[in-house]
PDB file of C-alpha atoms and ligand atoms in Angstrom:
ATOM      1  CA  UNK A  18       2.277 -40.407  32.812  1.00 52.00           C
ATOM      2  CA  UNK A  19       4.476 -38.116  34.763  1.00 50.00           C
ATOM      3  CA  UNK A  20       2.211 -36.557  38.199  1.00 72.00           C
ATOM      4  CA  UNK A  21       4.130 -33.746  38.493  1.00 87.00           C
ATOM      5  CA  UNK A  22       1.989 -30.861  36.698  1.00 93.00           C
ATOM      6  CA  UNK A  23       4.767 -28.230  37.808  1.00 95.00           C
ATOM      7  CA  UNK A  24       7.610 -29.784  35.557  1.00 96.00           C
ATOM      8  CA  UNK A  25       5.231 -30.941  32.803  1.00 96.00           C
ATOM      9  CA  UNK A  26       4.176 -27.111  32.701  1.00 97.00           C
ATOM     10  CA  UNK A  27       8.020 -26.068  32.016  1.00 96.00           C
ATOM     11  CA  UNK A  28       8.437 -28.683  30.016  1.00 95.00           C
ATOM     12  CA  UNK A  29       5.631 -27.488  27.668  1.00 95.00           C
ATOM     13  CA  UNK A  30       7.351 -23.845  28.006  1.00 95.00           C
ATOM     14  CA  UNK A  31       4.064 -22.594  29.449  1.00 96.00           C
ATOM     15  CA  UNK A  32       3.661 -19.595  32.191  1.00 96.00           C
ATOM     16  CA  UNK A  33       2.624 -21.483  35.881  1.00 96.00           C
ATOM     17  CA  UNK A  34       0.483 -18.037  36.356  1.00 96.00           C
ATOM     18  CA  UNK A  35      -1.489 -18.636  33.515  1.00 97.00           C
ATOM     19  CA  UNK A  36      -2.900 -21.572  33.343  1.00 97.00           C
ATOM     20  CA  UNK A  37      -6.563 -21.808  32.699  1.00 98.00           C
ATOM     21  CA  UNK A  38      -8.518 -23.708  35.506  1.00 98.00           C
ATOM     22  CA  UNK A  39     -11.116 -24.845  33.007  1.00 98.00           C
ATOM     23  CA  UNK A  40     -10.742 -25.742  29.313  1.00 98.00           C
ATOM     24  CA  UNK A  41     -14.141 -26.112  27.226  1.00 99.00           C
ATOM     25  CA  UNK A  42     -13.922 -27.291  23.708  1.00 99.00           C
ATOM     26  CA  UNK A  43     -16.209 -28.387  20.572  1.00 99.00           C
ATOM     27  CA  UNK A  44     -14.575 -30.937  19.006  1.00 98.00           C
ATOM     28  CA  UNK A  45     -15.648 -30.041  15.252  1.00 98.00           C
ATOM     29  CA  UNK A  46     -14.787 -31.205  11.818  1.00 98.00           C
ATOM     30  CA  UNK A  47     -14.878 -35.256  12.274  1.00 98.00           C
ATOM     31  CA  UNK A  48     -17.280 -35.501   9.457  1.00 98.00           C
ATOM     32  CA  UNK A  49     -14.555 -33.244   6.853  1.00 98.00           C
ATOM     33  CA  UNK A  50     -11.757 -35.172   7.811  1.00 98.00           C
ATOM     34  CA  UNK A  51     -13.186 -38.437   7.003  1.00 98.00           C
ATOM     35  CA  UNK A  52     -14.695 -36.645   3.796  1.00 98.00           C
ATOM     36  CA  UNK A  53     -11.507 -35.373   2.569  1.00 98.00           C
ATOM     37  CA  UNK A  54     -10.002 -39.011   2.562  1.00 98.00           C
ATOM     38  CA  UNK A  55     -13.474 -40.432   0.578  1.00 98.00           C
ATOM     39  CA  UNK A  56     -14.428 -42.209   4.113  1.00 97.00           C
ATOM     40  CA  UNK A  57     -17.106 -43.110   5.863  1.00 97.00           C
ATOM     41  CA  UNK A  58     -18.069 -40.090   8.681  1.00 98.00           C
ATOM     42  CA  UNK A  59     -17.706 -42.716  11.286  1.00 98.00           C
ATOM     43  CA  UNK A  60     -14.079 -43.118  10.531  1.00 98.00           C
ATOM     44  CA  UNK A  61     -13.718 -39.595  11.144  1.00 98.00           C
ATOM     45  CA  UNK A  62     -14.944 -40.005  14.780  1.00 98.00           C
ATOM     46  CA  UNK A  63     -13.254 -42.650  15.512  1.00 98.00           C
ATOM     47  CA  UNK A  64      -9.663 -40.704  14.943  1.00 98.00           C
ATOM     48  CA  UNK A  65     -11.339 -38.442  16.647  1.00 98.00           C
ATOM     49  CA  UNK A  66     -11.535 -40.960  19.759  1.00 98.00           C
ATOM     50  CA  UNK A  67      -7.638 -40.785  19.166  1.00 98.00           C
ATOM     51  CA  UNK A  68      -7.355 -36.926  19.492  1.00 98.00           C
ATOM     52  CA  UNK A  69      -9.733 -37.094  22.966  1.00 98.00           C
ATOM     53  CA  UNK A  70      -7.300 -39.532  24.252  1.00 98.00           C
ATOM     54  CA  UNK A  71      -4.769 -37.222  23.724  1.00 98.00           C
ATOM     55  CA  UNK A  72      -6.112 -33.961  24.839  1.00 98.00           C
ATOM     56  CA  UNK A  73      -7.670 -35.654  28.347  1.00 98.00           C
ATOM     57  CA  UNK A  74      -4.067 -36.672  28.748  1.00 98.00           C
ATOM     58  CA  UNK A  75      -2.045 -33.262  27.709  1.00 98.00           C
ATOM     59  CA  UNK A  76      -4.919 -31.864  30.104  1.00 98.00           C
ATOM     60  CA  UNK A  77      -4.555 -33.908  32.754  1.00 98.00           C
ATOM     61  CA  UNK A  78      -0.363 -33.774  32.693  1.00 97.00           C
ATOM     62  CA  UNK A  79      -0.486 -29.624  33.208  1.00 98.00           C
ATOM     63  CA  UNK A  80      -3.260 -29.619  35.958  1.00 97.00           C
ATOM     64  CA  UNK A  81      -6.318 -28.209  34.294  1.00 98.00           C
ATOM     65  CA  UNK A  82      -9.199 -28.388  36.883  1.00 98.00           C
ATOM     66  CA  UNK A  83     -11.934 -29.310  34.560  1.00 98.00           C
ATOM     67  CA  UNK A  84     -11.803 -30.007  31.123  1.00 98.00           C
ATOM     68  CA  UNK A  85     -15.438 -30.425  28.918  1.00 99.00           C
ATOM     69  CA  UNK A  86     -15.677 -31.519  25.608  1.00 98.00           C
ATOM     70  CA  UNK A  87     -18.736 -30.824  23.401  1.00 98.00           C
ATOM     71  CA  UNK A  88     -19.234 -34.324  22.139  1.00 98.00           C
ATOM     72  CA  UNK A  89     -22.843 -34.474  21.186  1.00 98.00           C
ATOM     73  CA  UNK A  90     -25.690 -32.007  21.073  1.00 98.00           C
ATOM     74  CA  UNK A  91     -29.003 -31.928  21.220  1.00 98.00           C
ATOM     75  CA  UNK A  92     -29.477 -30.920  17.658  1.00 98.00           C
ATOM     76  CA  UNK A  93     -26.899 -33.967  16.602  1.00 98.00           C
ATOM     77  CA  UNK A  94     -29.790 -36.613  17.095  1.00 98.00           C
ATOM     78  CA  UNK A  95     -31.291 -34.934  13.823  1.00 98.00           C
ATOM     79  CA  UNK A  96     -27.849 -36.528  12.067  1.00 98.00           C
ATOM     80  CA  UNK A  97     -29.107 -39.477   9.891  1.00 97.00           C
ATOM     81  CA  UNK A  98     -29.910 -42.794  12.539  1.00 98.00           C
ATOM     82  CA  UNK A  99     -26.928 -44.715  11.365  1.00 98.00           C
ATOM     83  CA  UNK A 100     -24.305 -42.043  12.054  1.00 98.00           C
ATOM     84  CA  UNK A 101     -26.066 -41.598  16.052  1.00 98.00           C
ATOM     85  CA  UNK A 102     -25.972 -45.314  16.682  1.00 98.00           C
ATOM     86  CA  UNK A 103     -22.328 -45.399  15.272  1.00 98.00           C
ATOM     87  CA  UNK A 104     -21.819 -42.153  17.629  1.00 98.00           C
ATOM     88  CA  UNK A 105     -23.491 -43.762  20.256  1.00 98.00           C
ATOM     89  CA  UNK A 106     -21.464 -47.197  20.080  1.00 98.00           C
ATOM     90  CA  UNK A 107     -17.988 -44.768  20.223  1.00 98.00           C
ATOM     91  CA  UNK A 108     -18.933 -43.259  23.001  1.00 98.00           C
ATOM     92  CA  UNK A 109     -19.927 -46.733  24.911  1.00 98.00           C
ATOM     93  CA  UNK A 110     -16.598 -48.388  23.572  1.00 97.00           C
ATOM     94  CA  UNK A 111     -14.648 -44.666  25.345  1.00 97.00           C
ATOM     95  CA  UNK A 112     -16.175 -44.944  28.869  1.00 97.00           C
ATOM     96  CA  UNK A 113     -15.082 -48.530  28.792  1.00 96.00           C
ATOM     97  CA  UNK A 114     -11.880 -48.420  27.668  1.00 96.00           C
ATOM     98  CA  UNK A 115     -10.505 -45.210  28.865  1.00 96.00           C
ATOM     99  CA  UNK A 116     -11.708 -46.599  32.645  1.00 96.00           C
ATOM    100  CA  UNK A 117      -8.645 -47.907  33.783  1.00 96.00           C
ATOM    101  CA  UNK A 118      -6.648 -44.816  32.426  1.00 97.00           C
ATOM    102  CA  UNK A 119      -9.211 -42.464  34.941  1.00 98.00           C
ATOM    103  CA  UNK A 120      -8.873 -44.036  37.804  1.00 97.00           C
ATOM    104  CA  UNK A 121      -4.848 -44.634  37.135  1.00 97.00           C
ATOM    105  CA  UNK A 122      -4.862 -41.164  36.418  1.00 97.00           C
ATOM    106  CA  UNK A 123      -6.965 -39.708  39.220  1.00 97.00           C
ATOM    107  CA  UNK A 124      -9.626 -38.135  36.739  1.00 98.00           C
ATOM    108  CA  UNK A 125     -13.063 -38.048  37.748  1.00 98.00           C
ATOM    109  CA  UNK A 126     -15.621 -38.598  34.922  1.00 98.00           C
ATOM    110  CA  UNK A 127     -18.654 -36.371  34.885  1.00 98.00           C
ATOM    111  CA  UNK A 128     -21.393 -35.825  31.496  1.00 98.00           C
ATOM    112  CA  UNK A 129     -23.512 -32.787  31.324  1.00 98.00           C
ATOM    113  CA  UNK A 130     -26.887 -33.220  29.161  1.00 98.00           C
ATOM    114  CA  UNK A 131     -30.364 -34.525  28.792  1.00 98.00           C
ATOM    115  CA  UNK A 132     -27.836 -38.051  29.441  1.00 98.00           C
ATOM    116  CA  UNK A 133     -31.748 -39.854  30.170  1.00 98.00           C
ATOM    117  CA  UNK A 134     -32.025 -39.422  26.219  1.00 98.00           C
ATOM    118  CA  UNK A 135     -28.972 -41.537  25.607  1.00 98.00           C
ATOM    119  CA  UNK A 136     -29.323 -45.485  24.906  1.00 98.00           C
ATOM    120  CA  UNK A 137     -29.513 -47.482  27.883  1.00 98.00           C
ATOM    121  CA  UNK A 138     -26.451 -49.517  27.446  1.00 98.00           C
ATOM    122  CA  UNK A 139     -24.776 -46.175  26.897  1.00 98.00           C
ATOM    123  CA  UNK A 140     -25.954 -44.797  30.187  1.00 98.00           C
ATOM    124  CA  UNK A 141     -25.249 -47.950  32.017  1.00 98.00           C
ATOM    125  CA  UNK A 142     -21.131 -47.404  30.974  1.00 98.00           C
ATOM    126  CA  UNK A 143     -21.442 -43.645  32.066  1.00 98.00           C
ATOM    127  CA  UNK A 144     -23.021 -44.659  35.331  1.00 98.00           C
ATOM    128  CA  UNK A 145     -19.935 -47.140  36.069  1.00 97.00           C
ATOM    129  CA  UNK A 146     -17.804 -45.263  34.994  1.00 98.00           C
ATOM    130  CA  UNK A 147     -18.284 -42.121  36.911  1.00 98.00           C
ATOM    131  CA  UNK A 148     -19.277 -44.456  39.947  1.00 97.00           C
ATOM    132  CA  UNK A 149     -15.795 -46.140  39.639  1.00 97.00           C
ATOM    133  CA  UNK A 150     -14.071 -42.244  39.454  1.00 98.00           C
ATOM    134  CA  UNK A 151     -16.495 -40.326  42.043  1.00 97.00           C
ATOM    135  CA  UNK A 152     -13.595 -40.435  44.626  1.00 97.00           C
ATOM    136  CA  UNK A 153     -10.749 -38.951  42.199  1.00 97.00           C
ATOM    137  CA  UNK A 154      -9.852 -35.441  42.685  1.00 96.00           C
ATOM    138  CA  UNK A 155      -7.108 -34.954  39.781  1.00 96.00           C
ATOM    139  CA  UNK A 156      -9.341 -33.635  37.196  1.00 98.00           C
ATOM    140  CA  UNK A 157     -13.043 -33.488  35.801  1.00 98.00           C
ATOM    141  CA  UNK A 158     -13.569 -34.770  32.592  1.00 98.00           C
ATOM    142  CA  UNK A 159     -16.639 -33.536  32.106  1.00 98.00           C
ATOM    143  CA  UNK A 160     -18.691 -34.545  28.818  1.00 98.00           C
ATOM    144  CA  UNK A 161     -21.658 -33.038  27.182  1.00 98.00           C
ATOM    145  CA  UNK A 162     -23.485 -35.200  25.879  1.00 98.00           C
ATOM    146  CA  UNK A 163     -26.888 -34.836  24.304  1.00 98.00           C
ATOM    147  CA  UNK A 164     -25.981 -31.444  25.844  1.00 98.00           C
ATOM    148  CA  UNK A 165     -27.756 -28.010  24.749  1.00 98.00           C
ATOM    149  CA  UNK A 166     -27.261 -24.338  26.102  1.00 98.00           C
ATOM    150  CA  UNK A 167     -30.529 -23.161  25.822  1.00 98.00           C
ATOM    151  CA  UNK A 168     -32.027 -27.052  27.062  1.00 98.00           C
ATOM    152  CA  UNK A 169     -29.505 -26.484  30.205  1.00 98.00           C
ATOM    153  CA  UNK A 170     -31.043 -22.870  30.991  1.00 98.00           C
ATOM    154  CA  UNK A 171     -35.227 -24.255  30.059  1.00 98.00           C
ATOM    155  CA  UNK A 172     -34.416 -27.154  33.076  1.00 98.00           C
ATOM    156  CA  UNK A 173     -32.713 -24.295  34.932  1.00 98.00           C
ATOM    157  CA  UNK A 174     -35.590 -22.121  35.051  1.00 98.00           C
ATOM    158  CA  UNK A 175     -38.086 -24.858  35.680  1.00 98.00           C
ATOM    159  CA  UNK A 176     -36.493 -26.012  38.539  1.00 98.00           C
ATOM    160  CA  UNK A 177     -36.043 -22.514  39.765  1.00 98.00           C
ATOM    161  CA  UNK A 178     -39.838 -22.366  38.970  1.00 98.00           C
ATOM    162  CA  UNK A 179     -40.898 -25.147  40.621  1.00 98.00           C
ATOM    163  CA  UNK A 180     -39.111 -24.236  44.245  1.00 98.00           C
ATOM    164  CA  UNK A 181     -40.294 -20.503  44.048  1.00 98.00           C
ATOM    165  CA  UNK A 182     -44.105 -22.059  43.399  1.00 98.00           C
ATOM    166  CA  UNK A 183     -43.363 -24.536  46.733  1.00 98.00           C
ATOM    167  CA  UNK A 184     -42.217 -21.180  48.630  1.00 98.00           C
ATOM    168  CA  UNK A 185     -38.505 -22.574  48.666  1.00 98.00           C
ATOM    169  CA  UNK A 186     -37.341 -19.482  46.536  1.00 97.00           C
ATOM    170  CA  UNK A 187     -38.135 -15.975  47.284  1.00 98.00           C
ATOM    171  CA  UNK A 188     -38.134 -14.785  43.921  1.00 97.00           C
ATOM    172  CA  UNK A 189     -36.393 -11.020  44.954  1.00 97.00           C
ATOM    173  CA  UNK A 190     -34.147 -12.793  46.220  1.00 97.00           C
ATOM    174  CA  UNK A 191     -32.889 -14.693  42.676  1.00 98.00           C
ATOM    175  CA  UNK A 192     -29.171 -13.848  42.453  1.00 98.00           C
ATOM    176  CA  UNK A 193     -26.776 -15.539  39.448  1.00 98.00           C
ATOM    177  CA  UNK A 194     -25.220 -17.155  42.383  1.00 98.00           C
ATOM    178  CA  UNK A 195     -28.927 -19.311  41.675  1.00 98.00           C
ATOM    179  CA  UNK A 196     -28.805 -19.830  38.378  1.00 98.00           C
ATOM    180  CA  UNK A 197     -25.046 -20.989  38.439  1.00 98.00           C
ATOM    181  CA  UNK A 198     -26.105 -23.260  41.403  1.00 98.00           C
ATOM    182  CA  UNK A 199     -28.991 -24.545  39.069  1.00 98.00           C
ATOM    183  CA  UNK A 200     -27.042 -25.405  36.022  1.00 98.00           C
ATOM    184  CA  UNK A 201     -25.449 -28.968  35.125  1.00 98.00           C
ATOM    185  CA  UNK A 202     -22.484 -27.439  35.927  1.00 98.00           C
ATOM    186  CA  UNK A 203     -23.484 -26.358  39.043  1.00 98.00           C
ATOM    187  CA  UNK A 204     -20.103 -26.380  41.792  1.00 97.00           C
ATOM    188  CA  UNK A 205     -17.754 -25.902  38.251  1.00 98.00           C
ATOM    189  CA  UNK A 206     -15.605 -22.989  37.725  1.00 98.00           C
ATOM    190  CA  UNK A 207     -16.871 -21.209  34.333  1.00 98.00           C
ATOM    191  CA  UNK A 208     -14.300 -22.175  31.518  1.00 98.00           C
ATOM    192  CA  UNK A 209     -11.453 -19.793  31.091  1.00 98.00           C
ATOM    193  CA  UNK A 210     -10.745 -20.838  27.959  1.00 98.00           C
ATOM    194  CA  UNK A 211     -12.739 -22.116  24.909  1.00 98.00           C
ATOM    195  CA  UNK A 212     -11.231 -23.624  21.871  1.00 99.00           C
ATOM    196  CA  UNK A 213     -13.156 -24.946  18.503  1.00 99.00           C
ATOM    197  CA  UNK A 214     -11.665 -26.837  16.160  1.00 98.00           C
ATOM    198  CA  UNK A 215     -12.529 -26.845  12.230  1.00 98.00           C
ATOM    199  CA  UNK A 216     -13.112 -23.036  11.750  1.00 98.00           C
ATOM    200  CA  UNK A 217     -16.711 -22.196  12.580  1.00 98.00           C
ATOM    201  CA  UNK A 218     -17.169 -19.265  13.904  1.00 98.00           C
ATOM    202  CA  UNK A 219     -19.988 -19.901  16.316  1.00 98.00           C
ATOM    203  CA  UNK A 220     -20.924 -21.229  19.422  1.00 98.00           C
ATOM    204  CA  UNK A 221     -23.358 -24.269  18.347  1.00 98.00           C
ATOM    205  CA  UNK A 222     -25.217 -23.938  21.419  1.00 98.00           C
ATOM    206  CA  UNK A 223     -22.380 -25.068  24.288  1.00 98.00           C
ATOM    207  CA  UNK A 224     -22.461 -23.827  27.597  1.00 98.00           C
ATOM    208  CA  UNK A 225     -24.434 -19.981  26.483  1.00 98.00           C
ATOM    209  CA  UNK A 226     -24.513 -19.273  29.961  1.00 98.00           C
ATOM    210  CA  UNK A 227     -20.811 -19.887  31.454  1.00 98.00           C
ATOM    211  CA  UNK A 228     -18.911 -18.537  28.335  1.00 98.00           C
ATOM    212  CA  UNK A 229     -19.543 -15.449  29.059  1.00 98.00           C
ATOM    213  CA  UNK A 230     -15.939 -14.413  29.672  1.00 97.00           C
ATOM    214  CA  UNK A 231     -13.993 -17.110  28.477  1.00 98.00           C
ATOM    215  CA  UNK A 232     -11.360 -16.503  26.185  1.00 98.00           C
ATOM    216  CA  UNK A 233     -12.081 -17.873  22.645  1.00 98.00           C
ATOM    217  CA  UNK A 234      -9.289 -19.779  20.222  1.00 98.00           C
ATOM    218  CA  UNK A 235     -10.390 -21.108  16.781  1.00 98.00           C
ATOM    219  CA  UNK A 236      -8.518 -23.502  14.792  1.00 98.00           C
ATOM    220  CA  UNK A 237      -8.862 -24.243  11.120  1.00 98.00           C
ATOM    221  CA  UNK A 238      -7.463 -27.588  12.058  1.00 98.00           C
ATOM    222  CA  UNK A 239      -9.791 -30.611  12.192  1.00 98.00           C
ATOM    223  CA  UNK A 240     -10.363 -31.984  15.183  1.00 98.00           C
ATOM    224  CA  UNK A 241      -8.761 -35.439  14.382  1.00 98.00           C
ATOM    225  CA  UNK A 242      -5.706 -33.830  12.761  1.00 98.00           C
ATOM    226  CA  UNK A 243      -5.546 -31.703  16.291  1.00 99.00           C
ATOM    227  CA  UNK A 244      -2.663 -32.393  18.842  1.00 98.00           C
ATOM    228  CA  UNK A 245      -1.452 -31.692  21.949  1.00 98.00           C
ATOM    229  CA  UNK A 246       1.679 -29.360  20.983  1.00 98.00           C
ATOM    230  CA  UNK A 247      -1.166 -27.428  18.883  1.00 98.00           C
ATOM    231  CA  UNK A 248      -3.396 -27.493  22.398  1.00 98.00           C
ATOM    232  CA  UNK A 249      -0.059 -26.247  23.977  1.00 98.00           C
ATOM    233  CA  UNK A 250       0.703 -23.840  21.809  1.00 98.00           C
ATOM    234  CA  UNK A 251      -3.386 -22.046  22.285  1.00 98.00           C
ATOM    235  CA  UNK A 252      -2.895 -22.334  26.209  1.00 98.00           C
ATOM    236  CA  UNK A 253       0.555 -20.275  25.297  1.00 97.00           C
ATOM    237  CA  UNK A 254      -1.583 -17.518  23.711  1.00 97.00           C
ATOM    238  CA  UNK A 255      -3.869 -17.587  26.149  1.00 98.00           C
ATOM    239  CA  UNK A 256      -1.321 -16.748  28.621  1.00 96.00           C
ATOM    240  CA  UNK A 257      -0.701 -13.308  26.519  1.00 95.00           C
ATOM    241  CA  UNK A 258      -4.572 -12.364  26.661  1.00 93.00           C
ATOM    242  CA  UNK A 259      -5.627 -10.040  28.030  1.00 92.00           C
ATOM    243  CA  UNK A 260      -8.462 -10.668  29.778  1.00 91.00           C
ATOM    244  CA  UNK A 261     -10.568  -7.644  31.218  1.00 93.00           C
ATOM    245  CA  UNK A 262     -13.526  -8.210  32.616  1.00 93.00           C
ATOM    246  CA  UNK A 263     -15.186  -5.100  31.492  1.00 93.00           C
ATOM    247  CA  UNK A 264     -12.771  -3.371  33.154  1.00 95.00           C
ATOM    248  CA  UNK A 265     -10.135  -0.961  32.509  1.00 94.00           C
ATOM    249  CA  UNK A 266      -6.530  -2.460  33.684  1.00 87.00           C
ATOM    250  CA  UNK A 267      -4.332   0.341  32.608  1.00 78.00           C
TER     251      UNK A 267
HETATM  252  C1  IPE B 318     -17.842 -33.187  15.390  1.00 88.00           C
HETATM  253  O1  IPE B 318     -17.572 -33.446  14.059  1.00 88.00           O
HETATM  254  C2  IPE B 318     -18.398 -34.381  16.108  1.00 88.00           C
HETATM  255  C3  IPE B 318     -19.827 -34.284  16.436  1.00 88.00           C
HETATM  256  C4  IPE B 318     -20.579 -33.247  16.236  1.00 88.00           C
HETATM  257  C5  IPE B 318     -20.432 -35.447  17.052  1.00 88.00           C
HETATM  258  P1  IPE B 318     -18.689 -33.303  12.945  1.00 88.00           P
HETATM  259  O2  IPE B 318     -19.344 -34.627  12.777  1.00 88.00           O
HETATM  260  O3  IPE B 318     -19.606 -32.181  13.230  1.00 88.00           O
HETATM  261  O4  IPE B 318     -17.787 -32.980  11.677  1.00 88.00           O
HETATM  262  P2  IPE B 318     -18.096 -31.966  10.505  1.00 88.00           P
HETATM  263  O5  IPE B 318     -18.431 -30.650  11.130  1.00 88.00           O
HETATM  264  O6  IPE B 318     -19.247 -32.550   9.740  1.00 88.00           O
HETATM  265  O7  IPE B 318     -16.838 -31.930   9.725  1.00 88.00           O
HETATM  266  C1  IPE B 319     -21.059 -28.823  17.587  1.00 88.00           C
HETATM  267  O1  IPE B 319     -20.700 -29.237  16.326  1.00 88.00           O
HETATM  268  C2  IPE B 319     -21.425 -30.012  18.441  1.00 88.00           C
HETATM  269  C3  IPE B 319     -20.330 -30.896  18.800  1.00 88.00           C
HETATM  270  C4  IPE B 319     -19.058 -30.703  18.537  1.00 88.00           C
HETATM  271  C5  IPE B 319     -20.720 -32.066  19.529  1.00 88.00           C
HETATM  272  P1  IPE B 319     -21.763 -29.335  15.149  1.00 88.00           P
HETATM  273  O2  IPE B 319     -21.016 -29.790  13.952  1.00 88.00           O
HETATM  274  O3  IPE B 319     -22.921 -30.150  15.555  1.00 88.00           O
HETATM  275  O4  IPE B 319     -22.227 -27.825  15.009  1.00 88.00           O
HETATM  276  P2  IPE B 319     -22.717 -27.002  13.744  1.00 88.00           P
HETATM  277  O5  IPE B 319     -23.777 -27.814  13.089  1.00 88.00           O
HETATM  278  O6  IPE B 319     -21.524 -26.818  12.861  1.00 88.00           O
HETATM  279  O7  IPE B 319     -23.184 -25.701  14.299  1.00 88.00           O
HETATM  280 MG1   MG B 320     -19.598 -30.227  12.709  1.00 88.00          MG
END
């Protein structure tokens, strides 16, 4: 893979100026895709495997800072057992597999989440492999996993809780600066950009806190039928947003 962002950039046809710093995305419609072929769900995420490959490397050639992808949610363990342990023996088979391509690659792995709920031979792989990455500085790939907005900002306010009741925090003086600093994300630049795949119009519960001004692209496309001229193409609109903060710009 080329390491030269710059060309890759004009090579895509994309403006240098505008290219978002982080990229957050929920991966939707694995489940549809396998359903519209009479498969089994689980065949669905496992193209979908193919499609993360893809996008961690489009990322990763342009120079996006941080890229997280909504793979699992809190409410997903309420899927039927067989389709979590399938889910769950993806995602162990990924962080092995994709290892050698991180550290080649200079991408530093990172998972945001109640990750003590995952399996333990799951959290074993994400422990090696973000040891074996902790030094890269090309990109984060940062995964939620067993992830949850409103789960992120409970924790947030308990630990917030917990130092203002030692005397650590003066309450007055409680700025968002705190709560960013108290997040899983904490040290993260809030995504720029948020894309869903498969049509929903909604939020599912990802990262209710730093989306606040992130620019939103829906697809109709299914997340194992997306690619990365498609993911090209969105960071082209993006470019032509116009993104005002509240503000009045002209
Ligand atoms: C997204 O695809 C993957 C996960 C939520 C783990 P879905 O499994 O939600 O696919 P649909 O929405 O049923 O098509
Ligand atoms: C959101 O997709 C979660 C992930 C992509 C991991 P879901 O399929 O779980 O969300 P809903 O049920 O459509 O809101
Ligand atoms: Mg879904």
């Amino acid at each position: 893979m080329s390491s030269d962002p710059a060309g890759a950039i004009a090579a895509a046809g994309l403006d240098p100026e505008r290219i978002p710093r982080h990229v957050a995305v929920i991966m939707d419609g694995n489940g549809r895709w396998a359903k519209k072929r009479l498969m089994n769900r689980v065949l669905g995420h496992e193209q979908g495997m193919e499609t993360v490959r893809e996008i961690v490397r489009a990322s990763r050639e342009i120079g996006i800072s941080v890229l997280t992808l909504y793979a699992f949610s809190t409410e997903n363990w309420a899927r039927p057992k067989a389709e979590v342990m399938a889910l769950m023996t993806l995602l162990r088979r990924f962080l092995k597999s994709e290892r050698q391509e991180m550290v080649q690659n200079h991408i530093r792995l990172n998972a945001i989440g109640q990750t003590e709920r995952l399996p333990k031979d799951v959290r074993d792989s994400l422990d090696e492999t973000k040891g074996l990455t902790a030094e890269n500085q090309g990109m984060v790939l940062n995964l939620s996993l067993s992830y949850g907005g409103r789960t992120e900002i409970t924790e947030m306010v308990q630990s917030i809780a917990r130092k203002a009741a030692k005397g650590e925090i003066d309450p007055e003086t409680i700025t968002e600066e705190t709560v960013a600093d108290h997040l899983y994300t904490k040290g993260m630049p809030d995504p720029d950009l948020m894309i869903r795949t498969s049509g929903e119009m909604r939020i599912s519960n990802f990262l209710l806190w730093q989306l606040a001004y992130a620019e939103f692209f829906i697809t109709e496309t299914l997340w194992p039928d997306f690619t990365k001229e498609e993911y090209y193409d969105i960071l082209k609109a993006y470019g032509r947003r116009e993104r005002r903060f509240g503000k009045v710009l002209r």
